[in-house]
Amino acid sequence: MKLHHIIEAQQFDMPTLLNLFEVTAQMEQAVAHGGVNDYHNRIMATLFYEPSTRTRFSFETAMHRLGGRVITTENAAQFSSAAKGETIEDTIRILNGYADVIVIRHSEVGAARRAAAVSRVPIINAGDGPGQHPTQALLDLYTIRKEIGAIDGLRIAMVGDLAQGRTVRSLAYLLSKFQGVKIYFVAPPPLKMKEDILEHLREHSIWYTEETDLEKVLPEVDVVYQTRIQKERFGDRIADYERCRGVYVLTREALRLMQPKAIVMHPLPRLDEIAQEVDQDPRAAYFRQAQNGLYVRMALLSMVLS
Ligand code: CP
């Protein structure tokens, strides 16, 4: 199945998701046997204007594991000609002459869409400010399916910075495509999930509730999706940040309230919202989740490059 630009989670329909899961499982097997070499003459450009560990390294590893090559810049905001005032559009027009696919992360909502509007080659949104992070949500979905066995009927708590977190927005869009899903949004009042997502869920008849008491929700769910309070998006509202940080911390004690087969996920990086002691619990799925990012991104690259 062919994909072109990957800009937002809503663009994925069920046949495409099922195909992606299938190709991802094949990629997982392929990596265990040394990778594949089908894309040796293809080049991926990574253009990251915001910091990243997982997304950038997993995309770059994915391209190498597919036999392709990578061109990149350290900190595109500082070391590409954006620093001299070049527009995203002009940068993309230039990279169209060099690369077969462009992966972009930017601080502005809509940056990937602007890039796609002028690009002949596929653009992949690796996070646009507090907008969306569709490939993260796809790897989250793959992880849930692999760990829990199914997505229909899932009960999930999304916890933390829901107002500024792009991963929870993209994941909510994807979950709205499944049957019988229940979403518990747990956030401090200033960081509640935005109304556009809640409206989308109502339109798709997805059950949701908004809570502030995490302990009440923990026994109810199959997945606790913890997120970081995003200090970098508070600007000069330091007092607001200080009020919100540390409100929801998953400790070994808190995990006692969870179901024995429930899992803890996190897009990472984490600060103090999951205590290090939780890492030893088999229900801590966040490092396995990050590993799945490699396989999902290999599958996505193969689908846009084929
Ligand atoms: N989950 C995620 O996007 O991590 P990075 O910011 O390290 O890419």
XYZ file of C-alpha atoms and ligand atoms in Angstrom:
314
model
C 0.000 0.000 0.000
C 1.420 3.381 -1.049
C 1.510 6.487 1.151
C 2.644 9.984 0.168
C 2.781 12.802 2.746
C 2.261 11.869 6.422
C 0.943 15.015 8.081
C -1.796 14.114 10.569
C -3.247 11.048 12.274
C -6.729 11.553 10.783
C -5.452 10.725 7.295
C -5.019 7.019 8.199
C -8.009 4.784 7.458
C -8.461 1.285 8.864
C -7.117 -0.654 5.805
C -3.964 1.504 5.856
C -3.503 0.963 9.610
C -3.895 -2.808 9.242
C -1.435 -2.819 6.337
C 1.007 -0.739 8.396
C 0.808 -3.201 11.318
C 1.511 -6.077 8.924
C 4.496 -4.370 7.269
C 5.808 -3.309 10.704
C 5.751 -6.922 11.945
C 7.698 -7.903 8.804
C 10.245 -5.138 9.482
C 10.672 -6.386 13.047
C 11.538 -9.826 11.676
C 13.811 -8.288 9.026
C 15.812 -6.326 11.618
C 16.321 -9.540 13.599
C 17.967 -10.929 10.443
C 20.092 -7.843 9.650
C 17.600 -5.508 7.921
C 16.642 -5.196 4.255
C 18.503 -3.681 1.335
C 15.675 -2.585 -0.969
C 16.283 1.173 -0.785
C 20.051 1.424 -1.345
C 19.744 4.246 -3.913
C 17.253 6.323 -1.864
C 18.040 9.341 0.326
C 16.133 10.666 3.355
C 16.643 14.227 4.648
C 15.964 14.900 8.345
C 15.192 18.541 9.076
C 14.734 18.993 12.828
C 14.201 22.562 14.085
C 13.393 21.200 17.600
C 15.396 18.753 19.773
C 14.823 15.013 19.443
C 16.375 11.733 20.500
C 13.896 8.991 19.577
C 12.194 10.361 16.483
C 15.296 11.526 14.674
C 17.526 8.573 15.593
C 14.814 6.003 14.880
C 14.014 7.541 11.476
C 17.716 7.677 10.607
C 18.286 4.114 11.847
C 15.191 2.998 9.915
C 16.587 4.423 6.683
C 19.964 2.768 7.285
C 18.238 -0.567 8.117
C 16.399 -0.279 4.786
C 19.718 0.112 2.996
C 19.162 3.818 2.237
C 21.189 6.922 3.026
C 20.579 9.970 5.226
C 21.361 13.677 4.905
C 20.781 15.866 7.941
C 21.735 18.986 9.848
C 22.371 19.458 13.530
C 19.664 21.808 14.841
C 18.107 23.113 11.614
C 16.994 26.336 13.345
C 20.628 27.270 13.932
C 22.614 25.491 11.202
C 20.348 25.534 8.140
C 19.719 28.763 6.216
C 16.587 29.253 8.349
C 19.057 31.114 10.588
C 19.522 33.607 7.700
C 15.777 33.979 7.230
C 15.038 31.339 4.566
C 11.405 30.198 4.585
C 10.335 26.579 5.194
C 8.933 26.565 1.656
C 12.249 27.535 0.025
C 14.200 25.057 2.145
C 11.823 22.275 1.076
C 12.021 23.290 -2.616
C 15.814 22.985 -2.397
C 15.753 19.617 -0.567
C 13.389 18.308 -3.268
C 16.411 18.367 -5.562
C 18.484 16.253 -3.169
C 16.290 13.811 -1.230
C 13.530 11.241 -1.899
C 11.742 11.841 1.417
C 11.927 14.645 3.996
C 11.234 14.194 7.721
C 10.541 17.515 9.424
C 10.098 18.599 13.059
C 9.239 22.235 13.727
C 7.988 24.369 16.596
C 5.081 25.840 14.589
C 1.711 24.096 14.229
C 1.099 23.523 10.502
C 4.789 23.614 9.478
C 4.653 20.106 7.955
C 1.503 21.015 6.034
C 3.269 24.109 4.630
C 6.197 21.910 3.621
C 3.898 19.370 1.926
C 2.149 22.137 -0.037
C 5.347 22.823 -2.020
C 6.959 19.368 -2.018
C 7.038 16.791 -4.814
C 8.688 14.237 -2.508
C 6.910 12.832 0.578
C 6.960 14.973 3.727
C 6.719 13.215 7.090
C 5.596 15.256 10.087
C 7.899 14.389 13.000
C 6.072 16.839 15.307
C 4.775 20.357 14.648
C 4.791 22.330 17.909
C 1.752 21.414 20.025
C -0.045 20.249 16.851
C 0.471 16.595 15.957
C 3.042 13.794 15.993
C 1.393 11.165 13.782
C 4.263 8.670 13.563
C 4.484 8.602 17.375
C 0.761 7.806 17.576
C 1.185 5.034 15.000
C 3.952 3.419 17.032
C 1.819 3.866 20.165
C -1.038 2.032 18.478
C 1.288 -0.737 17.283
C 2.609 -1.085 20.845
C -0.881 -1.293 22.372
C -1.893 -3.975 19.858
C 1.285 -5.955 20.509
C 1.144 -5.671 24.313
C -2.612 -5.876 24.958
C -3.681 -7.899 21.904
C -6.437 -5.589 20.597
C -7.428 -1.937 20.357
C -11.220 -2.324 20.135
C -12.608 -2.090 23.679
C -9.428 -0.462 25.042
C -9.618 1.625 28.236
C -6.798 4.176 28.275
C -5.838 7.000 30.643
C -3.963 9.896 29.026
C -2.176 11.735 31.828
C -0.286 15.011 32.210
C 0.129 17.834 29.721
C -2.804 17.172 27.408
C -3.144 20.799 26.263
C 0.362 21.092 24.833
C 1.213 17.434 24.116
C 1.059 16.596 20.413
C 1.330 12.817 20.913
C -1.930 12.550 22.871
C -3.745 14.606 20.235
C -2.612 12.315 17.409
C -3.331 9.193 19.489
C -6.868 10.380 20.302
C -7.543 10.855 16.560
C -6.330 7.309 15.811
C -8.263 5.719 18.699
C -11.472 7.322 17.427
C -11.319 4.870 14.486
C -11.789 1.845 16.783
C -14.846 0.347 18.496
C -15.702 0.575 22.188
C -12.665 2.640 23.199
C -12.879 4.537 26.507
C -10.527 7.465 27.135
C -9.877 8.935 30.595
C -8.200 12.361 30.303
C -6.334 13.123 33.554
C -4.770 16.589 33.673
C -4.402 19.630 35.921
C -7.122 22.152 34.916
C -4.770 24.476 32.938
C -3.541 21.497 30.867
C -6.863 19.871 29.957
C -7.324 18.274 26.539
C -8.341 20.892 23.948
C -11.940 21.215 22.839
C -11.241 20.356 19.153
C -10.212 16.808 20.182
C -13.161 16.408 22.576
C -15.519 17.525 19.804
C -13.953 15.018 17.394
C -14.470 12.222 19.947
C -18.124 13.196 20.479
C -18.678 13.235 16.708
C -17.247 9.695 16.505
C -19.228 8.479 19.552
C -16.083 7.726 21.564
C -16.667 7.589 25.330
C -14.416 9.909 27.310
C -14.261 11.498 30.730
C -12.118 14.241 32.246
C -10.661 13.570 35.704
C -8.159 15.120 38.062
C -7.797 12.135 40.438
C -5.322 9.671 38.884
C -5.668 7.111 41.702
C -9.372 6.792 40.942
C -8.625 6.016 37.279
C -5.650 3.623 37.636
C -7.704 0.485 38.510
C -10.067 1.124 35.563
C -7.697 1.080 32.596
C -5.615 -1.203 30.356
C -3.092 1.518 29.461
C -1.742 4.463 31.440
C -0.251 6.849 28.876
C 1.857 9.234 30.948
C 3.270 12.457 29.459
C 5.785 15.126 30.430
C 4.711 18.641 31.445
C 6.269 20.573 28.548
C 8.162 23.399 30.209
C 9.386 24.745 26.849
C 5.809 25.589 25.791
C 4.967 27.693 28.886
C 7.106 30.669 27.756
C 7.314 33.124 30.649
C 4.431 31.430 32.550
C 6.913 29.820 34.955
C 4.479 29.968 37.903
C 1.891 27.984 35.865
C 4.552 25.380 35.034
C 5.556 25.055 38.690
C 1.886 24.570 39.682
C 1.440 21.738 37.149
C 4.705 19.795 37.456
C 4.849 16.875 39.847
C 1.052 16.639 40.209
C 0.893 13.140 38.665
C 3.843 10.863 39.426
C 3.716 7.116 38.791
C 5.552 5.280 41.551
C 5.804 1.577 42.415
C 3.135 2.279 45.054
C 0.780 3.778 42.431
C 1.286 0.737 40.173
C -0.271 -1.428 42.917
C -3.595 0.162 41.928
C -3.269 -0.956 38.287
C -4.577 -4.183 36.763
C -1.938 -6.980 36.614
C -1.944 -6.926 32.791
C -2.261 -3.168 32.305
C 0.749 -1.326 30.871
C 2.460 2.022 31.368
C 3.381 3.927 28.215
C 5.145 7.270 27.711
C 6.324 8.891 24.459
C 9.454 10.003 26.383
C 11.562 11.858 27.345
C 10.434 11.569 30.974
C 11.422 13.834 33.800
C 10.009 12.873 37.205
C 6.499 11.788 36.134
C 7.501 8.094 36.171
C 9.802 7.114 39.057
C 12.883 5.146 37.958
C 11.789 2.294 40.281
C 8.850 1.626 37.909
C 11.277 0.584 35.122
C 11.714 -2.835 36.785
C 7.987 -3.620 36.625
C 7.098 -5.793 33.582
C 4.140 -3.480 32.959
C 6.548 -0.612 32.157
C 6.268 -0.695 28.350
C 7.863 2.656 27.435
C 11.272 1.361 26.368
C 9.658 -1.408 24.279
C 7.390 1.331 22.841
C 10.433 3.394 21.757
C 11.979 0.288 20.156
C 8.785 -0.262 18.165
C 9.322 3.222 16.731
C 12.161 1.844 14.624
C 9.997 -0.879 13.064
C 7.005 1.405 12.466
C 9.208 4.055 10.836
C 10.872 1.429 8.614
C 7.389 0.387 7.516
C 6.291 3.985 6.904
C 9.426 4.785 4.888
C 8.927 1.660 2.780
C 5.312 2.704 2.159
C 6.218 6.249 1.039
C 9.241 5.178 -1.018
C 7.705 2.184 -2.813
N 8.705 10.784 21.553
C 9.487 11.708 20.952
O 9.035 12.428 20.035
O 10.759 11.765 21.436
P 11.895 12.738 20.890
O 11.454 14.147 21.195
O 13.147 12.336 21.596
O 11.986 12.533 19.394
